[in-house]
Coordinates of C-alpha atoms in Angstrom, one line a residue:
Chain A
X1102 CA -81.2 37.0 3.7
X1103 CA -84.6 35.3 2.7
X1104 CA -87.8 36.6 4.7
X1105 CA -91.0 34.6 4.3
X1106 CA -93.7 36.1 5.7
X1107 CA -97.4 35.2 6.2
X1108 CA -97.5 33.5 3.0
X1109 CA -100.6 31.3 2.4
X1110 CA -101.0 29.0 -0.8
X1111 CA -104.1 27.0 -1.4
X1112 CA -104.4 24.5 -4.6
X1113 CA -107.5 24.1 -6.6
X1114 CA -109.2 26.7 -4.7
X1115 CA -113.0 26.6 -4.6
X1116 CA -112.8 22.6 -6.1
X1117 CA -113.6 19.5 -4.2
X1118 CA -109.8 19.0 -4.8
X1119 CA -108.9 22.2 -2.6
X1120 CA -106.1 21.4 -0.7
X1121 CA -104.2 23.7 1.6
X1122 CA -100.4 23.5 0.9
X1123 CA -99.5 26.4 3.1
X1124 CA -101.1 28.3 6.2
X1125 CA -99.8 31.5 7.4
X1126 CA -95.9 30.4 6.9
X1127 CA -93.4 32.6 8.3
X1128 CA -89.8 31.7 7.7
X1129 CA -86.2 34.0 7.9
X1130 CA -83.1 32.6 6.9
X1131 CA -80.1 34.4 8.4
X1132 CA -76.9 34.9 6.0
X1133 CA -75.2 31.5 5.5
X1134 CA -78.0 29.7 7.5
X1135 CA -78.3 26.3 5.9
X1136 CA -81.8 24.7 6.9
X1137 CA -83.0 21.3 6.1
X1138 CA -86.7 20.8 5.7
X1139 CA -88.3 17.6 6.4
X1140 CA -91.8 16.5 6.8
X1141 CA -94.4 13.8 5.0
X1142 CA -95.9 14.0 1.4
X1143 CA -98.0 16.7 1.5
X1144 CA -96.8 19.0 4.0
X1145 CA -96.0 21.8 2.1
X1146 CA -92.0 21.4 1.6
X1147 CA -91.7 21.4 -2.1
X1148 CA -94.1 24.5 -2.0
X1149 CA -92.2 26.6 0.0
X1150 CA -89.5 25.9 -2.0
X1151 CA -91.1 26.8 -5.7
X1152 CA -93.0 29.9 -3.8
X1153 CA -89.4 30.7 -3.3
X1154 CA -87.5 30.4 -6.5
X1155 CA -91.1 31.9 -8.4
X1156 CA -92.5 28.9 -10.0
X1157 CA -95.5 29.7 -7.3
X1158 CA -96.8 32.5 -6.4
X1159 CA -98.4 32.7 -3.0
X1160 CA -102.0 33.3 -2.3
X1161 CA -100.9 36.3 0.3
X1162 CA -98.1 37.4 2.0
X1163 CA -94.3 38.2 0.7
X1164 CA -91.3 36.8 0.0
X1165 CA -88.0 38.8 0.3
X1166 CA -84.4 38.1 -0.9
X1167 CA -81.9 40.3 0.3
X1168 CA -84.6 43.0 1.4
X1169 CA -85.6 42.9 -2.1
X1170 CA -89.6 41.7 -2.3
X1171 CA -89.4 39.7 -5.3
X1172 CA -93.1 38.3 -4.6
X1173 CA -94.5 39.3 -7.9
X1174 CA -91.1 38.3 -9.9
X1175 CA -91.1 35.6 -12.3
X1176 CA -88.8 32.2 -11.7
X1177 CA -86.3 33.4 -14.0
X1178 CA -86.3 37.0 -12.9
X1179 CA -85.8 35.7 -9.3
X1180 CA -82.8 33.7 -11.2
X1181 CA -80.4 36.7 -10.3
X1182 CA -80.4 35.5 -6.7
X1183 CA -81.9 31.6 -6.7
X1184 CA -79.6 29.1 -7.6
X1185 CA -81.6 25.6 -7.6
X1186 CA -80.6 22.0 -7.8
X1187 CA -83.9 19.7 -8.8
X1188 CA -84.8 16.3 -7.5
X1189 CA -84.4 14.6 -11.1
X1190 CA -80.7 14.6 -12.1
X1191 CA -82.0 15.1 -15.7
X1192 CA -83.8 18.5 -14.6
X1193 CA -80.4 20.9 -13.7
X1194 CA -78.5 20.6 -17.0
X1195 CA -79.1 20.4 -20.7
X1196 CA -78.3 17.1 -22.0
X1197 CA -77.4 17.7 -25.9
X1198 CA -74.9 20.5 -24.5
X1199 CA -71.7 20.0 -23.7
X1200 CA -70.0 20.2 -19.7
X1201 CA -68.6 23.3 -20.6
X1202 CA -71.7 24.8 -22.6
X1203 CA -73.5 23.9 -19.5
X1204 CA -71.2 25.6 -17.6
X1205 CA -70.9 29.0 -19.3
X1206 CA -74.7 29.3 -19.6
X1207 CA -74.8 28.8 -15.8
X1208 CA -71.9 31.3 -15.5
X1209 CA -73.9 34.0 -16.6
X1210 CA -76.4 33.4 -14.0
X1211 CA -79.3 36.5 -14.3
X1212 CA -76.9 38.8 -16.6
X1213 CA -78.4 40.1 -19.9
X1214 CA -76.9 37.9 -22.9
X1215 CA -75.0 39.5 -26.0
X1216 CA -73.3 37.9 -28.3
X1217 CA -70.3 37.3 -26.8
X1218 CA -69.0 33.5 -27.4
X1219 CA -70.1 31.6 -24.6
X1220 CA -67.1 29.6 -23.8
X1221 CA -63.6 31.3 -23.8
X1222 CA -60.4 30.0 -22.7
X1223 CA -60.3 31.6 -19.4
X1224 CA -63.7 30.6 -18.5
X1225 CA -62.8 27.1 -19.7
X1226 CA -60.1 27.3 -16.8
X1227 CA -62.0 28.5 -14.4
X1228 CA -64.5 25.8 -15.3
X1229 CA -61.8 23.1 -15.1
X1230 CA -61.0 24.3 -11.8
X1231 CA -64.5 24.0 -10.3
X1232 CA -65.2 20.9 -11.7
X1233 CA -61.9 19.3 -10.3
X1234 CA -63.4 19.8 -6.9
X1235 CA -66.1 17.9 -7.7
X1236 CA -63.5 14.7 -7.9
X1237 CA -65.2 12.9 -10.7
X1238 CA -62.4 13.6 -13.4
X1239 CA -65.3 15.7 -15.4
X1240 CA -62.4 18.6 -16.0
X1241 CA -61.1 16.0 -18.3
X1242 CA -64.4 15.9 -20.4
X1243 CA -65.5 19.7 -21.0
X1244 CA -66.4 18.6 -24.3
X1245 CA -68.4 15.4 -23.6
X1246 CA -72.2 15.8 -24.0
X1247 CA -73.8 16.2 -20.6
X1248 CA -76.2 13.3 -21.6
X1249 CA -73.3 11.0 -21.6
X1250 CA -72.9 11.3 -18.1
X1251 CA -74.5 9.2 -15.3
X1252 CA -77.6 10.7 -12.8
X1253 CA -75.0 11.1 -10.0
X1254 CA -72.2 13.2 -12.3
X1255 CA -75.2 15.1 -13.8
X1256 CA -76.3 16.0 -10.0
X1257 CA -72.8 16.7 -9.0
X1258 CA -72.6 19.1 -12.1
X1259 CA -76.5 20.6 -11.5
X1260 CA -74.6 21.6 -8.0
X1261 CA -71.8 23.1 -9.1
X1262 CA -73.6 24.8 -11.7
X1263 CA -76.3 26.1 -9.4
X1264 CA -73.7 27.5 -6.8
X1265 CA -70.4 28.6 -8.8
X1266 CA -71.9 32.1 -9.2
X1267 CA -72.7 32.4 -5.5
X1268 CA -76.2 32.7 -5.9
X1269 CA -78.4 34.7 -2.7
X1270 CA -80.3 31.4 -2.0
X1271 CA -79.7 27.9 -2.5
X1272 CA -82.7 25.8 -3.1
X1273 CA -82.0 22.3 -3.0
X1274 CA -85.2 19.7 -3.7
X1275 CA -84.5 16.4 -2.3
X1276 CA -81.8 16.8 -4.5
X1277 CA -80.2 13.1 -3.6
X1278 CA -83.4 11.3 -3.7
X1279 CA -83.3 9.5 -7.2
X1280 CA -79.6 8.6 -6.6
X1281 CA -78.7 4.9 -5.0
X1282 CA -77.4 5.5 -1.7
X1283 CA -73.6 5.6 -2.4
X1284 CA -73.8 8.4 -5.4
X1285 CA -76.2 10.0 -3.0
X1286 CA -73.8 9.8 -0.3
X1287 CA -71.4 12.1 -2.4
X1288 CA -73.6 14.4 -3.6
X1289 CA -74.5 15.0 0.1
X1290 CA -70.9 15.5 1.0
X1291 CA -70.4 17.8 -2.0
X1292 CA -73.4 20.0 -1.0
X1293 CA -71.6 20.3 2.8
X1294 CA -68.5 20.9 1.3
X1295 CA -69.9 23.7 -1.5
X1296 CA -72.1 25.4 1.0
X1297 CA -69.7 25.8 3.6
X1298 CA -66.8 27.4 0.5
X1299 CA -69.5 29.6 -0.5
X1300 CA -70.9 30.7 3.1
X1301 CA -74.2 29.9 1.2
X1302 CA -78.2 31.0 2.7
X1303 CA -79.5 27.3 1.6
X1304 CA -82.8 25.8 1.6
X1305 CA -83.1 22.2 1.4
X1306 CA -86.2 19.6 1.2
X1307 CA -85.5 16.2 1.9
X1308 CA -87.1 12.8 2.5
X1309 CA -84.1 11.1 4.9
X1310 CA -84.3 12.4 8.2
X1311 CA -80.7 11.3 8.7
X1312 CA -79.3 13.8 5.8
X1313 CA -81.6 16.6 7.4
X1314 CA -79.6 15.9 10.6
X1315 CA -76.3 15.6 9.3
X1316 CA -76.6 18.8 7.1
X1317 CA -77.3 22.0 8.1
X1318 CA -77.0 24.7 11.2
X1319 CA -80.9 24.3 11.2
X1320 CA -83.7 21.8 11.0
X1321 CA -87.5 22.6 10.2
X1322 CA -90.4 20.1 10.3
X1323 CA -93.1 20.6 8.4
X1324 CA -96.9 19.4 8.7
X1325 CA -100.3 20.1 6.8
X1326 CA -98.9 23.5 5.6
X1327 CA -97.5 24.5 9.1
X1328 CA -94.2 25.1 10.6
X1329 CA -94.4 22.6 13.4
X1330 CA -91.1 22.3 14.9
X1331 CA -87.9 24.6 14.3
X1332 CA -84.3 23.3 15.6
X1333 CA -81.3 25.3 15.9
X1334 CA -77.7 24.4 15.4
X1335 CA -77.9 23.3 19.0
X1336 CA -80.9 21.4 19.4
X1337 CA -80.2 19.8 16.0
X1338 CA -76.9 18.4 17.0
X1339 CA -78.3 16.5 20.0
X1340 CA -81.3 15.0 17.9
X1341 CA -81.1 11.5 16.4
X1342 CA -83.3 10.1 14.0
X1343 CA -85.6 7.9 16.7
X1344 CA -85.9 11.4 18.7
X1345 CA -87.1 13.1 15.7
X1346 CA -90.0 10.4 14.9
X1347 CA -91.2 10.4 18.3
X1348 CA -91.2 14.1 18.2
X1349 CA -93.1 14.1 14.9
X1350 CA -95.5 11.4 16.2
X1351 CA -96.3 13.7 19.1
X1352 CA -97.2 16.5 17.2
X1353 CA -99.0 15.2 14.5
X1354 CA -101.0 13.6 17.3
X1355 CA -101.7 16.6 18.8
X1356 CA -103.1 18.2 15.6
X1357 CA -105.1 15.3 15.3
X1358 CA -106.4 15.3 18.9
X1359 CA -107.5 18.7 18.5
X1360 CA -109.7 18.2 15.2
X1361 CA -111.2 15.3 16.6
X1362 CA -112.0 17.7 20.0
X1363 CA -113.4 20.4 17.5
X1364 CA -115.6 17.9 15.8
Chain B
X1178 CA -78.5 19.0 -62.7
X1179 CA -76.5 21.6 -62.4
X1180 CA -80.1 24.0 -62.0
X1181 CA -80.8 21.2 -59.2
X1182 CA -77.6 21.9 -57.1
X1183 CA -77.8 25.5 -57.4
X1184 CA -81.7 25.4 -56.4
X1185 CA -80.4 23.3 -53.6
X1186 CA -78.0 25.6 -52.4
X1187 CA -80.2 28.5 -52.5
X1188 CA -83.0 26.5 -50.6
X1189 CA -80.2 25.6 -47.9
X1190 CA -81.0 29.0 -46.5
X1191 CA -84.2 28.2 -46.0
X1192 CA -83.7 24.5 -44.5
X1193 CA -80.9 26.2 -42.1
X1194 CA -83.7 28.2 -40.7
X1195 CA -86.0 25.2 -40.4
X1196 CA -83.1 23.9 -38.5
X1197 CA -83.2 27.0 -36.0
X1198 CA -86.7 26.1 -34.9
X1199 CA -87.3 22.2 -35.6
X1200 CA -84.1 21.1 -34.0
X1201 CA -82.3 24.1 -31.9
X1202 CA -85.8 25.0 -30.5
X1203 CA -87.7 21.7 -31.1
X1204 CA -90.7 23.5 -32.1
X1205 CA -92.2 22.3 -35.3
X1206 CA -93.0 25.4 -37.4
X1207 CA -95.4 26.4 -40.1
X1208 CA -95.0 29.3 -40.2
X1209 CA -92.5 28.9 -43.4
X1210 CA -94.7 27.8 -46.0
X1211 CA -96.3 31.8 -45.5
X1212 CA -93.4 33.0 -44.7
X1213 CA -91.2 32.0 -47.6
X1214 CA -93.5 33.8 -50.2
X1215 CA -94.0 37.0 -47.9
X1216 CA -89.7 37.2 -48.8
X1217 CA -90.2 36.8 -52.1
X1218 CA -93.0 39.1 -52.4
X1219 CA -91.4 41.8 -50.4
X1220 CA -88.4 41.6 -52.3
X1221 CA -90.3 41.6 -55.9
X1222 CA -92.5 44.7 -55.2
X1223 CA -89.8 46.2 -53.7
X1224 CA -87.2 45.7 -57.1
X1225 CA -90.4 46.4 -59.5
X1226 CA -90.5 49.6 -57.7
X1227 CA -87.1 50.7 -58.1
X1228 CA -85.4 49.7 -54.6
X1229 CA -81.9 48.5 -54.9
X1230 CA -81.7 44.7 -55.0
X1231 CA -79.5 44.2 -51.7
X1232 CA -82.2 46.5 -49.8
X1233 CA -85.1 44.5 -51.1
X1234 CA -83.6 41.3 -50.3
X1235 CA -82.8 42.5 -46.9
X1236 CA -86.2 44.0 -46.9
X1237 CA -87.4 40.3 -47.1
X1238 CA -85.5 39.1 -44.5
X1239 CA -87.1 41.8 -42.6
X1240 CA -90.2 40.8 -43.3
X1241 CA -89.7 37.1 -42.2
X1242 CA -88.7 38.3 -39.2
X1243 CA -91.9 40.1 -38.1
X1244 CA -94.2 36.9 -39.6
X1245 CA -91.8 34.7 -37.0
X1246 CA -92.4 37.3 -34.5
X1247 CA -95.8 37.2 -34.9
X1248 CA -96.1 33.1 -34.6
X1249 CA -93.8 33.4 -31.4
X1250 CA -96.4 35.8 -30.1
X1251 CA -99.0 33.7 -30.7
X1252 CA -97.4 30.9 -28.8
X1253 CA -95.6 32.1 -25.9
X1254 CA -98.2 35.0 -24.5
X1255 CA -101.1 33.7 -26.2
X1256 CA -100.7 30.4 -25.3
X1257 CA -101.7 28.7 -28.6
X1258 CA -100.3 25.2 -29.4
X1259 CA -97.1 25.8 -31.4
X1260 CA -98.6 23.8 -34.8
X1261 CA -101.5 25.9 -34.8
X1262 CA -99.6 29.1 -34.1
X1263 CA -97.5 28.4 -37.2
X1264 CA -100.9 27.6 -39.0
X1265 CA -103.0 30.9 -38.0
X1266 CA -99.8 33.1 -39.4
X1267 CA -99.4 31.1 -42.3
X1268 CA -102.7 31.6 -43.4
X1269 CA -102.6 35.4 -42.5
X1270 CA -99.8 35.5 -44.5
X1271 CA -101.5 34.5 -47.7
X1272 CA -103.9 37.5 -47.5
X1273 CA -100.5 40.0 -46.5
X1274 CA -98.9 38.5 -49.2
X1275 CA -101.5 39.2 -51.6
X1276 CA -102.0 42.5 -50.7
X1277 CA -98.1 43.0 -50.7
X1278 CA -97.8 41.6 -54.3
X1279 CA -101.2 43.0 -55.5
X1280 CA -101.7 40.0 -58.0
X1281 CA -100.8 36.8 -57.7
X1282 CA -98.1 36.5 -59.6
X1283 CA -95.4 39.4 -60.3
X1284 CA -92.8 38.9 -63.1
X1285 CA -89.1 40.1 -62.7
X1286 CA -87.8 39.3 -65.8
X1287 CA -86.7 43.0 -67.0
X1288 CA -85.4 44.2 -63.8
X1289 CA -82.0 44.3 -62.3
X1290 CA -81.7 41.5 -59.3
X1291 CA -79.1 40.7 -57.5
X1292 CA -78.5 38.0 -60.0
X1293 CA -78.2 40.1 -62.9
X1294 CA -74.8 40.4 -62.9
X1295 CA -74.0 36.6 -62.8
X1296 CA -76.8 36.1 -65.7
X1297 CA -75.3 38.3 -68.0
X1298 CA -71.4 36.8 -67.4
X1299 CA -73.6 33.6 -68.4
X1300 CA -72.5 32.4 -64.5
X1301 CA -76.1 31.0 -63.8
X1302 CA -76.3 27.2 -64.6
X1303 CA -72.8 26.7 -64.7
X1304 CA -69.9 25.5 -62.3
X1305 CA -69.4 29.0 -61.1
X1306 CA -73.0 29.8 -60.3
X1307 CA -72.7 26.6 -57.9
X1308 CA -69.7 28.0 -56.3
X1309 CA -71.4 31.6 -55.6
X1310 CA -74.5 30.0 -54.4
X1311 CA -72.1 27.5 -52.5
X1312 CA -70.3 30.6 -51.0
X1313 CA -73.6 32.2 -49.8
X1314 CA -75.1 29.3 -48.1
X1315 CA -71.7 28.6 -46.6
X1316 CA -71.3 32.1 -45.0
X1317 CA -74.8 31.9 -43.6
X1318 CA -73.9 28.5 -42.2
X1319 CA -71.2 29.8 -40.4
X1320 CA -72.9 32.6 -39.3
X1321 CA -75.4 30.6 -37.2
X1322 CA -72.7 28.4 -36.1
X1323 CA -71.4 31.4 -34.6
X1324 CA -74.4 32.7 -33.4
X1325 CA -75.7 29.5 -31.5
X1326 CA -72.0 29.4 -29.7
X1327 CA -72.4 33.0 -28.2
X1328 CA -74.3 33.4 -24.8
X1329 CA -77.4 34.3 -26.5
X1330 CA -77.2 31.3 -28.8
X1331 CA -76.5 28.7 -26.2
X1332 CA -79.4 30.3 -24.4
X1333 CA -81.3 29.5 -27.2
X1334 CA -80.0 26.1 -27.6
X1335 CA -81.1 25.5 -24.0
X1336 CA -84.0 26.1 -24.7
X1337 CA -85.0 23.8 -27.0
X1338 CA -83.3 21.0 -24.9
X1339 CA -84.2 21.7 -21.4
X1340 CA -86.8 24.9 -20.4
X1341 CA -86.9 23.9 -16.7
X1342 CA -82.7 24.3 -16.7
X1343 CA -82.3 27.5 -18.5
X1344 CA -84.9 29.4 -17.0
X1345 CA -83.9 28.2 -13.6
X1346 CA -80.4 30.5 -14.9
X1347 CA -82.2 33.6 -15.3
X1348 CA -83.8 33.4 -19.3
X1349 CA -87.1 34.4 -20.0
X1350 CA -87.9 31.7 -22.6
X1351 CA -90.7 33.2 -24.2
X1352 CA -88.0 35.8 -25.1
X1353 CA -85.6 33.2 -27.0
X1354 CA -88.8 31.3 -28.4
X1355 CA -89.9 34.6 -30.2
X1356 CA -86.3 35.4 -31.2
X1357 CA -85.8 32.1 -32.7
X1358 CA -88.6 32.0 -34.9
X1359 CA -87.9 35.6 -35.8
X1360 CA -84.5 34.4 -37.0
X1361 CA -85.8 31.5 -38.4
X1362 CA -88.7 32.7 -40.5
X1363 CA -86.0 35.6 -41.8
X1364 CA -83.8 32.9 -43.2
X1365 CA -86.8 31.3 -45.2
X1366 CA -88.1 34.8 -46.4
X1367 CA -84.4 35.6 -47.4
X1368 CA -84.7 32.5 -49.2
X1369 CA -88.0 33.2 -50.6
X1370 CA -86.7 36.7 -51.9
X1371 CA -83.6 34.7 -53.8
X1372 CA -85.8 32.1 -55.0
X1373 CA -87.7 34.9 -56.6
X1374 CA -84.7 36.7 -58.0
X1375 CA -83.5 33.1 -59.6
X1376 CA -86.6 32.3 -61.2
X1377 CA -87.7 35.7 -62.9
X1378 CA -91.0 36.0 -60.6
X1379 CA -92.9 35.9 -57.2
X1380 CA -95.9 33.7 -57.3
X1381 CA -98.5 33.5 -54.2
X1382 CA -98.5 29.6 -54.2
X1383 CA -94.3 29.4 -54.6
X1384 CA -94.4 28.6 -50.7
X1385 CA -97.0 26.0 -50.5
X1386 CA -95.6 22.8 -49.3
X1387 CA -92.1 24.3 -48.4
X1388 CA -92.2 23.2 -44.8
X1389 CA -91.6 19.2 -46.3
X1390 CA -88.7 20.6 -48.1
X1391 CA -86.9 22.1 -45.3
X1392 CA -87.9 18.7 -42.9
X1393 CA -86.4 16.5 -45.6
X1394 CA -83.9 18.6 -45.8
X1395 CA -82.8 18.5 -42.1
X1396 CA -83.8 15.1 -41.7
X1397 CA -81.9 13.5 -44.7
X1398 CA -78.8 15.4 -44.4
X1399 CA -78.4 14.6 -40.5
X1400 CA -79.8 11.0 -41.2
X1401 CA -76.5 10.8 -43.6
X1402 CA -74.0 13.2 -42.9
X1403 CA -74.8 13.4 -38.6
X1404 CA -75.5 15.8 -36.2
X1405 CA -73.2 15.6 -33.6
X1406 CA -71.8 19.0 -33.4
X1407 CA -73.4 22.2 -34.7
X1408 CA -70.7 22.5 -37.2
X1409 CA -71.3 19.1 -38.6
X1410 CA -75.6 19.4 -38.3
X1411 CA -75.6 22.7 -40.4
X1412 CA -73.8 21.3 -42.7
X1413 CA -75.4 18.3 -43.1
X1414 CA -78.5 20.7 -44.0
X1415 CA -77.0 22.2 -46.7
X1416 CA -75.8 19.5 -48.0
X1417 CA -79.8 17.3 -47.3
X1418 CA -81.1 20.1 -49.1
X1419 CA -78.6 19.8 -52.3
X1420 CA -79.3 16.2 -52.1
X1421 CA -83.3 16.9 -51.9
X1422 CA -83.7 18.8 -54.6
X1423 CA -81.1 16.5 -56.9
X1424 CA -83.5 13.4 -56.1
X1425 CA -86.6 15.8 -57.0
X1426 CA -84.8 16.3 -60.4
X1427 CA -84.0 13.0 -60.8
X1428 CA -87.7 11.9 -60.2
X1429 CA -89.1 14.5 -62.6
X1430 CA -86.1 13.0 -65.6
X1431 CA -87.5 9.4 -64.6
X1432 CA -90.5 10.6 -66.1
X1433 CA -92.6 11.6 -63.1
X1434 CA -95.4 14.1 -63.3
X1435 CA -94.8 17.7 -61.7
X1436 CA -98.0 17.9 -60.4
X1437 CA -97.1 14.8 -58.3
X1438 CA -94.0 16.1 -56.6
X1439 CA -95.9 17.3 -53.5
X1440 CA -96.8 13.6 -53.0
X1441 CA -93.3 12.4 -53.7
X1442 CA -92.2 15.1 -51.5
X1443 CA -94.5 13.8 -48.3
X1444 CA -93.7 10.1 -49.2
X1445 CA -89.8 11.2 -49.1
X1446 CA -90.2 12.3 -45.3
X1447 CA -92.4 9.4 -44.1
X1448 CA -90.0 7.6 -45.4
X1449 CA -87.4 8.9 -43.5
X1450 CA -89.2 9.2 -40.5
X1451 CA -90.8 5.7 -40.6
X1452 CA -87.8 3.6 -42.0
X1453 CA -85.2 3.9 -39.3
X1454 CA -87.8 2.8 -36.7
X1455 CA -88.0 -0.7 -38.3
X1456 CA -86.4 -3.8 -36.6
X1457 CA -83.9 -4.5 -39.6
X1458 CA -82.6 -1.3 -39.9
X1459 CA -81.8 -0.9 -36.0
X1460 CA -79.6 -3.3 -36.3
X1461 CA -77.1 -1.8 -39.1
X1462 CA -75.0 -0.2 -37.0
X1463 CA -74.1 2.7 -39.4
X1464 CA -78.3 4.1 -39.3
X1465 CA -77.6 4.3 -35.5
X1466 CA -77.2 7.8 -35.9
X1467 CA -80.2 8.3 -38.4
X1468 CA -82.0 6.4 -35.4
X1469 CA -81.5 8.9 -33.3
X1470 CA -82.4 11.7 -35.3
X1471 CA -85.6 10.2 -36.7
X1472 CA -86.7 9.2 -33.4
X1473 CA -85.8 12.8 -32.0
X1474 CA -88.1 14.3 -34.6
X1475 CA -90.9 12.1 -34.1
X1476 CA -90.8 12.9 -30.0
X1477 CA -90.7 16.3 -30.7
X1478 CA -93.4 16.0 -33.3
X1479 CA -95.8 14.1 -30.7
X1480 CA -95.0 16.8 -27.9
X1481 CA -96.0 19.6 -29.4
X1482 CA -98.8 18.1 -30.9

């Protein structure tokens, strides 16, 4: 489904601020796999997401989605295959437009947009049904401007809009981080339900270790642009947060030791 | 006063074009000053050379679209700041307009224009004239309303509202911006063609400062009549344009010097932008709407600057 091969990315190359974000990353997601990604700041989590979405291009290496090499495609061209939910609840929706107009835009993901009416009665019924699954009562507010919704509601709507057209890959970029704990829990639960229902191949970045363990079928940990831990469903289910922290310290410590030795 | 209303209704077409860029795309486009004259020039020279007035007017629309397309390309592909891209096209158009016209002023007085039948029937400057121009403005307004609710139109709206979002759903925002600028300047040029035929001449200086009239129509109209939904917003632009011409007419009747009109227009727009930010006005419930419209406008200008 998603195949990232030998991807390397350096920011500000050739300057004093040079920073290696990804070092020869290899990551392959099978169809229906739901991978959670954790790691400290600057570990390369977001870069991996941005390389997949097309917002960034790798210095070297390839990105393949559904067997198609998309490395050279811009973000809007890849949008046909990739659904995204951003960290900022404001980022995934258009505030001045109504709920149904936002959904109509999402409904046409990656298609050629012409002069057909954006919202039709048939689409509206479909949107209503989809919104019911969120259990937020939004199905009764189709004509409300999205800017009037709360952060949690907007993020739930973004999640729905990113997924209901069944993208090949779903990218979640710390999409619960900006919400209060209650709303975060709600969006987390919705994420699990929606991914399950549509069998979506998913890559989710999170800062929250508990969430990383609770959601998904596989967990990877990143540090300084490398994948330092890759747990399958079996191993992941036996992990606790303290285990993860311990594992992280161990691997990080080893990395630091190696470097000290080399110097 | 009837003439002012007629002019307001014709200029409403230009204001609707400005609405498309300024409000929908969130792009303060200064191409307008040039493309308006381009429209007038193309229509005038075509009519003088025997082209049927309808075809000449449509040619003006096409020429305006081309001008908007150039600004769009400069901004998106050339990565030039939006304000500067508009200014560049506007200045370049001054020379192009002179080339089109061949001289600085083209009289149309003895030519057969779109308005000749109206004029001969004595309808210009009467209630019938107002009706005719109102119908034209409203038809164009309704076409814009319809367009903005198509799949393509929705993507245009989203481009001005949240670029990151619309890109994540597979829309090239370069393409939507270019399209919006082309349509907007097409309307502006169409308006230029109609004004040339209405007043009986095309002049190289007729577009100077016109962007102010457009902005004033959009801002004042939406402050007074609202902008909650597109249908209301575009209607407000049309009414704003009429109101603007009536105010100018009243100012002239009050004995103000016509040479001061540009200064008065500028002051009018500044007042409309600044007044609602004052504390006294914020408290007035009826002006809440105005405040929102106007601060949105300043933010937009600030973001592009």
